[in-house]
mmCIF file with all atom_site columns, C-alpha atoms in Angstrom:
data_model
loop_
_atom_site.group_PDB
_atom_site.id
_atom_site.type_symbol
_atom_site.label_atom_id
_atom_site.label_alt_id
_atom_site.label_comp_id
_atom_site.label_asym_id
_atom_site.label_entity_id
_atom_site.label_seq_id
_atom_site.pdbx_PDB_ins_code
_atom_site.Cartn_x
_atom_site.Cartn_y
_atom_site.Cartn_z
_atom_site.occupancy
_atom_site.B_iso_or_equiv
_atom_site.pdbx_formal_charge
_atom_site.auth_seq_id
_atom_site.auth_comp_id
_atom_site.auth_asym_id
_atom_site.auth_atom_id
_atom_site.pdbx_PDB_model_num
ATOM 1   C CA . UNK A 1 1   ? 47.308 165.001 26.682  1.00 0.00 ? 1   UNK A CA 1
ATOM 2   C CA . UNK A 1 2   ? 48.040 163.754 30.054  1.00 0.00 ? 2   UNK A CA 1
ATOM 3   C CA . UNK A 1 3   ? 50.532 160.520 30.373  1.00 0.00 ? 3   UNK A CA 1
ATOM 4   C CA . UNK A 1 4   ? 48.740 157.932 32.635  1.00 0.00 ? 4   UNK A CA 1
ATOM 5   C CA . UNK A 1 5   ? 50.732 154.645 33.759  1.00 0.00 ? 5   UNK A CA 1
ATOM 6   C CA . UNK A 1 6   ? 48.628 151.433 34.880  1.00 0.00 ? 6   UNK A CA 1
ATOM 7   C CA . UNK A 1 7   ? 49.206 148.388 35.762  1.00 0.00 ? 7   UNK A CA 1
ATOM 8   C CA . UNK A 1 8   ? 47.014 145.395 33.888  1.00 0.00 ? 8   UNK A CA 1
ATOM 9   C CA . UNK A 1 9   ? 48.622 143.023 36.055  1.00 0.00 ? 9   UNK A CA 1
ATOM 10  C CA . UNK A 1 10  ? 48.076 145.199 39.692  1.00 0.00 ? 10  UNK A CA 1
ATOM 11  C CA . UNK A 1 11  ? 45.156 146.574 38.595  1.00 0.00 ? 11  UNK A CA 1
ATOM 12  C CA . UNK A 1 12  ? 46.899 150.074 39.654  1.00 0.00 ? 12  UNK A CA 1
ATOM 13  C CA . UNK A 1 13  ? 45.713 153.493 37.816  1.00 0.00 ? 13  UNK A CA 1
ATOM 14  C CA . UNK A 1 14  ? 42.489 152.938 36.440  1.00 0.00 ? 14  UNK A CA 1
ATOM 15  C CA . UNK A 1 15  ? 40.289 155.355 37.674  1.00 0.00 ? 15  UNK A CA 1
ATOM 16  C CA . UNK A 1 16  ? 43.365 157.757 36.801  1.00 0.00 ? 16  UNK A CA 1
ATOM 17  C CA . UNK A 1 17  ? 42.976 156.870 33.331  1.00 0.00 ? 17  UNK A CA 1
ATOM 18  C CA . UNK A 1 18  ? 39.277 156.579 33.108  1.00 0.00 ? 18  UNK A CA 1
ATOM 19  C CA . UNK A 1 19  ? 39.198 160.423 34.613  1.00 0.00 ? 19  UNK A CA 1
ATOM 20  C CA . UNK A 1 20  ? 41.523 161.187 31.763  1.00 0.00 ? 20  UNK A CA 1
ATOM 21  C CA . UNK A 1 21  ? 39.210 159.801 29.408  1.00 0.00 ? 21  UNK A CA 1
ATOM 22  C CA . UNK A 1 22  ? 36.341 161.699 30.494  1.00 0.00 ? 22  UNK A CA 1
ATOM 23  C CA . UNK A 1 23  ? 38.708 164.782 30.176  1.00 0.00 ? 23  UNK A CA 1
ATOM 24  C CA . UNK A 1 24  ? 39.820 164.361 26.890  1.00 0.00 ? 24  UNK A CA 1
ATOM 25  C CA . UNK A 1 25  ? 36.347 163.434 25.475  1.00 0.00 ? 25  UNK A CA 1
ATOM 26  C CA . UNK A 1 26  ? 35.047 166.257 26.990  1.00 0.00 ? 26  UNK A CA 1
ATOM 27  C CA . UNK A 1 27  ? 37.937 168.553 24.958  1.00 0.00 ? 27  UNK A CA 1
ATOM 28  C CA . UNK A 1 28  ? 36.889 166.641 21.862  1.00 0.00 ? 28  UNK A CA 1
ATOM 29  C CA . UNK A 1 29  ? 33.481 167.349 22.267  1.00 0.00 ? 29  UNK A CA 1
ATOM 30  C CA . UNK A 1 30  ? 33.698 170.791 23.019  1.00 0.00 ? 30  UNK A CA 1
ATOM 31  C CA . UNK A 1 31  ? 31.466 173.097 20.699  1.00 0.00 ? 31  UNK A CA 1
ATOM 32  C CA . UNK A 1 32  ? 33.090 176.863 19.876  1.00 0.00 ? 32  UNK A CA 1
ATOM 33  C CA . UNK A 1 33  ? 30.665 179.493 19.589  1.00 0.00 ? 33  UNK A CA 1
ATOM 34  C CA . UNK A 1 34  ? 30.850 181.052 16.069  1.00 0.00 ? 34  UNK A CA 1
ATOM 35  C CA . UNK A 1 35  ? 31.069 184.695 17.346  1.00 0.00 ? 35  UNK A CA 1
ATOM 36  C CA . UNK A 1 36  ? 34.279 183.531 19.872  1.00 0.00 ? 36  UNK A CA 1
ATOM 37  C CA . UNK A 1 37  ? 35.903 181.318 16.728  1.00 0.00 ? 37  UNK A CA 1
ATOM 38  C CA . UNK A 1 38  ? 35.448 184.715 14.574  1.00 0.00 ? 38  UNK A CA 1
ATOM 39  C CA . UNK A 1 39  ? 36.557 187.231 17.400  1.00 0.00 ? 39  UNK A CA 1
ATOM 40  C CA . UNK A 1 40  ? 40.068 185.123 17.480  1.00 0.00 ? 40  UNK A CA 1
ATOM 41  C CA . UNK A 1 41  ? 40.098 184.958 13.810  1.00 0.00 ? 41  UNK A CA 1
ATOM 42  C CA . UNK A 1 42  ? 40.088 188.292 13.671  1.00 0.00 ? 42  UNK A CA 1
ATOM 43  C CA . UNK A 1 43  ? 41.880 189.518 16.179  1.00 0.00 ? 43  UNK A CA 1
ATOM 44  C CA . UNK A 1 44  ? 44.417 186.689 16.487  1.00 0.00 ? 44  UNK A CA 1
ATOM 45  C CA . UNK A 1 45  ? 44.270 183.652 14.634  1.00 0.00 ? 45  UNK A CA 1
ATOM 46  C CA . UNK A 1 46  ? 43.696 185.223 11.399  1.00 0.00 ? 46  UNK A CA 1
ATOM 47  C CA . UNK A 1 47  ? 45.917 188.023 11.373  1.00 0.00 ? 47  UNK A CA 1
ATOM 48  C CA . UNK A 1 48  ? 49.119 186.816 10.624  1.00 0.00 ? 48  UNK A CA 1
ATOM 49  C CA . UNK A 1 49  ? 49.141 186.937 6.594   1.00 0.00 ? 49  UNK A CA 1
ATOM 50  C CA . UNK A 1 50  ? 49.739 183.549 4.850   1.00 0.00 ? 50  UNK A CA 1
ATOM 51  C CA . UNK A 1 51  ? 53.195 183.163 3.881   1.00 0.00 ? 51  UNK A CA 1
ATOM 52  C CA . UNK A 1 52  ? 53.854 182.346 0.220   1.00 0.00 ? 52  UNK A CA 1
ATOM 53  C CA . UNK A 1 53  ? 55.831 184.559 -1.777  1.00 0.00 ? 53  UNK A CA 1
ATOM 54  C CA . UNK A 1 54  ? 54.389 187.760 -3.418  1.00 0.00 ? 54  UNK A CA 1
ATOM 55  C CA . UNK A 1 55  ? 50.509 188.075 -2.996  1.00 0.00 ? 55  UNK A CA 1
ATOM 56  C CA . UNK A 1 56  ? 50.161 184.832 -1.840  1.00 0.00 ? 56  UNK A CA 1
ATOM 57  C CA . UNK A 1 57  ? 48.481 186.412 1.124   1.00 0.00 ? 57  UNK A CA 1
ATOM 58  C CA . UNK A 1 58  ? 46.255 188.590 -1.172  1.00 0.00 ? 58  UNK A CA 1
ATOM 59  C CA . UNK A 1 59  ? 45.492 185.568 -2.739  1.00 0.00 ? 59  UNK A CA 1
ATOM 60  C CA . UNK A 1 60  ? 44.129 183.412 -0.504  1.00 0.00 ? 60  UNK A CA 1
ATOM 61  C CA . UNK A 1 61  ? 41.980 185.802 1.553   1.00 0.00 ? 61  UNK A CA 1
ATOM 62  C CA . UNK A 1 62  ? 40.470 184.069 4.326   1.00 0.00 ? 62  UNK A CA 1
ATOM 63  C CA . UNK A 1 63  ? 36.997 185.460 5.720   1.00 0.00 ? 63  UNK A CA 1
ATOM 64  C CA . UNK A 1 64  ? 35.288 183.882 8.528   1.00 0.00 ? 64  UNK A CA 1
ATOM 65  C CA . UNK A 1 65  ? 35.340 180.421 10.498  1.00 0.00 ? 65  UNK A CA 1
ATOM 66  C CA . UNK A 1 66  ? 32.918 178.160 11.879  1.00 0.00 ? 66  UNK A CA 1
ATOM 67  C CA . UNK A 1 67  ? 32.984 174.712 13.447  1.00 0.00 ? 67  UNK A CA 1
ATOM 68  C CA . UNK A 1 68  ? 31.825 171.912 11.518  1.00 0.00 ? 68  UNK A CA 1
ATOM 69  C CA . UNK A 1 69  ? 31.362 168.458 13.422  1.00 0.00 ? 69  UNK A CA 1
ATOM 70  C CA . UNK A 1 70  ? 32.681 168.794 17.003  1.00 0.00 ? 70  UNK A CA 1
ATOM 71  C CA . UNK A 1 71  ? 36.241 168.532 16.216  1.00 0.00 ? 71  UNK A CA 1
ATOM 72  C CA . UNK A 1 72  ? 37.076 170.375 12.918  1.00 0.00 ? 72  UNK A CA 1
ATOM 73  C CA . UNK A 1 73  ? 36.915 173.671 11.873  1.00 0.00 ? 73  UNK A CA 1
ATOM 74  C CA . UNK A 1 74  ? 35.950 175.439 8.573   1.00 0.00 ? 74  UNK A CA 1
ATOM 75  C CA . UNK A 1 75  ? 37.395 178.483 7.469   1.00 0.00 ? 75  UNK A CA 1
ATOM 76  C CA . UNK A 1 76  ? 35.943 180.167 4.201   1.00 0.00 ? 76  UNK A CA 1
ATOM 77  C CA . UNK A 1 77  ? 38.315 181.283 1.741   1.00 0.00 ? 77  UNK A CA 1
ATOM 78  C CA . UNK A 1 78  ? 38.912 183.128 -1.701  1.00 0.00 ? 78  UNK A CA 1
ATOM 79  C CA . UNK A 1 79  ? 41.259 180.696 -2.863  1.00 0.00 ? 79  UNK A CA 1
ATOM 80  C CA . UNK A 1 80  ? 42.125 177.211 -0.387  1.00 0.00 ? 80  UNK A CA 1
ATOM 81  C CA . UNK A 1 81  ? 44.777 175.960 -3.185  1.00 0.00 ? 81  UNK A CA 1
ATOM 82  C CA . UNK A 1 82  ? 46.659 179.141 -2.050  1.00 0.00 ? 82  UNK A CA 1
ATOM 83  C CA . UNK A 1 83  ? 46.345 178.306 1.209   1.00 0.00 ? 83  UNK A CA 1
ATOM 84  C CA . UNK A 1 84  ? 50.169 177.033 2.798   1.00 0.00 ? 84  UNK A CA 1
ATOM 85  C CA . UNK A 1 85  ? 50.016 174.416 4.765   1.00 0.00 ? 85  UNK A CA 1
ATOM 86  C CA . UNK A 1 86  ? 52.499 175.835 7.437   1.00 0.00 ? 86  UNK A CA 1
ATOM 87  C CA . UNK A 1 87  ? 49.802 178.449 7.873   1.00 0.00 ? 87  UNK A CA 1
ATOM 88  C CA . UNK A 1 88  ? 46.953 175.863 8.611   1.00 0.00 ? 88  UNK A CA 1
ATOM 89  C CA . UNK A 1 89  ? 49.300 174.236 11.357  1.00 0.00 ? 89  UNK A CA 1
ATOM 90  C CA . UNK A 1 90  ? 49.828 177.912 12.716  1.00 0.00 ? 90  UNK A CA 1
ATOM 91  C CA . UNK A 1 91  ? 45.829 178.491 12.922  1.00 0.00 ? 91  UNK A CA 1
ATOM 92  C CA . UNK A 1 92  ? 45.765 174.989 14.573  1.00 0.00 ? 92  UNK A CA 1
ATOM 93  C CA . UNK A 1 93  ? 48.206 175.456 17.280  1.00 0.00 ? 93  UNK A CA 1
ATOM 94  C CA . UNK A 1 94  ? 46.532 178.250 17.605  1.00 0.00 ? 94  UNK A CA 1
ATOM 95  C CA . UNK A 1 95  ? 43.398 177.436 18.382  1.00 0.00 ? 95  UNK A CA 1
ATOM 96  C CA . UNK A 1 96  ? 44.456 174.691 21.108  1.00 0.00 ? 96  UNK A CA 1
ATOM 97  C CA . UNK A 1 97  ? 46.155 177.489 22.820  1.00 0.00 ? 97  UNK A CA 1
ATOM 98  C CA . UNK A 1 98  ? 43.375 180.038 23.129  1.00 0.00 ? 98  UNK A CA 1
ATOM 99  C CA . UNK A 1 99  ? 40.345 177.748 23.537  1.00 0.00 ? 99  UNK A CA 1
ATOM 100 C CA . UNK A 1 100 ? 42.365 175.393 26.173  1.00 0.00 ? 100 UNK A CA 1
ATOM 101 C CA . UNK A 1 101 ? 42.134 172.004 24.121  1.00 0.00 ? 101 UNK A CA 1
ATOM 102 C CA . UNK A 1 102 ? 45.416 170.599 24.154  1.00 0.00 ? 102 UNK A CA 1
ATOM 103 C CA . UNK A 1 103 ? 46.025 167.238 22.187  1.00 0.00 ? 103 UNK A CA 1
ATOM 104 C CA . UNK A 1 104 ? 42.804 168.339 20.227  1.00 0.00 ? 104 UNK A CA 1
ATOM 105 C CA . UNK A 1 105 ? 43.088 167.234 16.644  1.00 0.00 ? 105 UNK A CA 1
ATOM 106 C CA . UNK A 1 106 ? 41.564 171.008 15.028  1.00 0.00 ? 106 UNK A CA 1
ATOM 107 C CA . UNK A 1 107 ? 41.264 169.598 11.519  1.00 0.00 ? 107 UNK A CA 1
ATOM 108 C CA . UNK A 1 108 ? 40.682 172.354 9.599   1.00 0.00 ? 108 UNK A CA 1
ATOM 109 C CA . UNK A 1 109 ? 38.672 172.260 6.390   1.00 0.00 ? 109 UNK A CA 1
ATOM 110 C CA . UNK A 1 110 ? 38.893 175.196 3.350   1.00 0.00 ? 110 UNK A CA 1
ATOM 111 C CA . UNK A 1 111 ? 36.205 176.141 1.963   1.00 0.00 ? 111 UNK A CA 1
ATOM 112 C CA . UNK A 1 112 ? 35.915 178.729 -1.221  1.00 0.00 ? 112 UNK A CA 1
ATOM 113 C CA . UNK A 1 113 ? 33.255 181.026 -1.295  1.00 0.00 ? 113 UNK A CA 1
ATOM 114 C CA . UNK A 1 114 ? 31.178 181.409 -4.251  1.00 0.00 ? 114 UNK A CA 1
ATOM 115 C CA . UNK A 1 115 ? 32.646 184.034 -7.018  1.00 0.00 ? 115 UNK A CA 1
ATOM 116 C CA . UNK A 1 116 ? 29.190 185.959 -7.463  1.00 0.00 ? 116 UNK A CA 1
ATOM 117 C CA . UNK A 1 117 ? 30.479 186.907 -11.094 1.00 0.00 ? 117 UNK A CA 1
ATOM 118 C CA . UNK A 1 118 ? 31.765 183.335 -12.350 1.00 0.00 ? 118 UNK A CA 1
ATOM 119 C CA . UNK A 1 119 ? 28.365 183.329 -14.276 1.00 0.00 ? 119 UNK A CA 1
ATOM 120 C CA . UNK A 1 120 ? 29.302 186.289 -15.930 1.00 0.00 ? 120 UNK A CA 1
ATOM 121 C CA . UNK A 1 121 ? 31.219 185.381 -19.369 1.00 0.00 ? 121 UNK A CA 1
ATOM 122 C CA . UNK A 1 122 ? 34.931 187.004 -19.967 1.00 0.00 ? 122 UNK A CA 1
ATOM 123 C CA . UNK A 1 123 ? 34.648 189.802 -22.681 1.00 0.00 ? 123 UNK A CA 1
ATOM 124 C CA . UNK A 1 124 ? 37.293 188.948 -26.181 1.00 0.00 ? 124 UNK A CA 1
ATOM 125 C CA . UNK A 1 125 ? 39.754 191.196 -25.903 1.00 0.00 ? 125 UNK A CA 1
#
């Protein structure tokens, strides 16, 4: 985010720092089409494996993304308690790089997707 020095008492630098208000709203407010946020997933964002230790990767397989409200981000998961946290940063810097939004916050949320046999009982073994 741009640095913008006023003056309150000069009155100096105002419509400096009201153009950088428009610009950083605009940033905020800027919508990511699902089929670009899923091309970088795929291609960029997504594909370094999550670090963790032995099938942590494996683990917490991450499918898709979308954008929730207009500044976080929701990527769909097998497991988001597997998830690192030093990964979500990654994806976040990330994503300010290749979409242009510097200073953006990029929350990102985790969400699991439903296990289509968790209605299924366990056999006795």
């Amino acid at each position: 985010m741009p640095i913008v020095a006023v003056s309150g008492l000069m009155g100096e630098g105002i419509d400096r720092l009201m153009s950088a208000i428009e610009e950083a709203y605009a940033i905020w407010n800027r919508r990511v089409p699902t089929a670009s946020l899923n091309r970088w997933f795929e291609h960029g964002g997504g594909c370094q494996p999550a670090a963790g230790g032995v099938g942590a990767a494996a683990e917490a397989e991450l499918h898709h993304a979308g954008q929730g409200a207009a500044a976080s981000f929701i990527l769909f998961c097998s497991r988001a308690d597997a998830v690192p946290q030093s990964y979500l940063r990654y994806l976040v810097n990330s994503l300010r790089e290749i979409f242009r939004a510097p200073g953006h916050a990029g929350a990102i949320a985790l969400r699991e997707k439903a296990n289509p046999f968790a209605h299924k009982r366990k056999r006795p073994s």
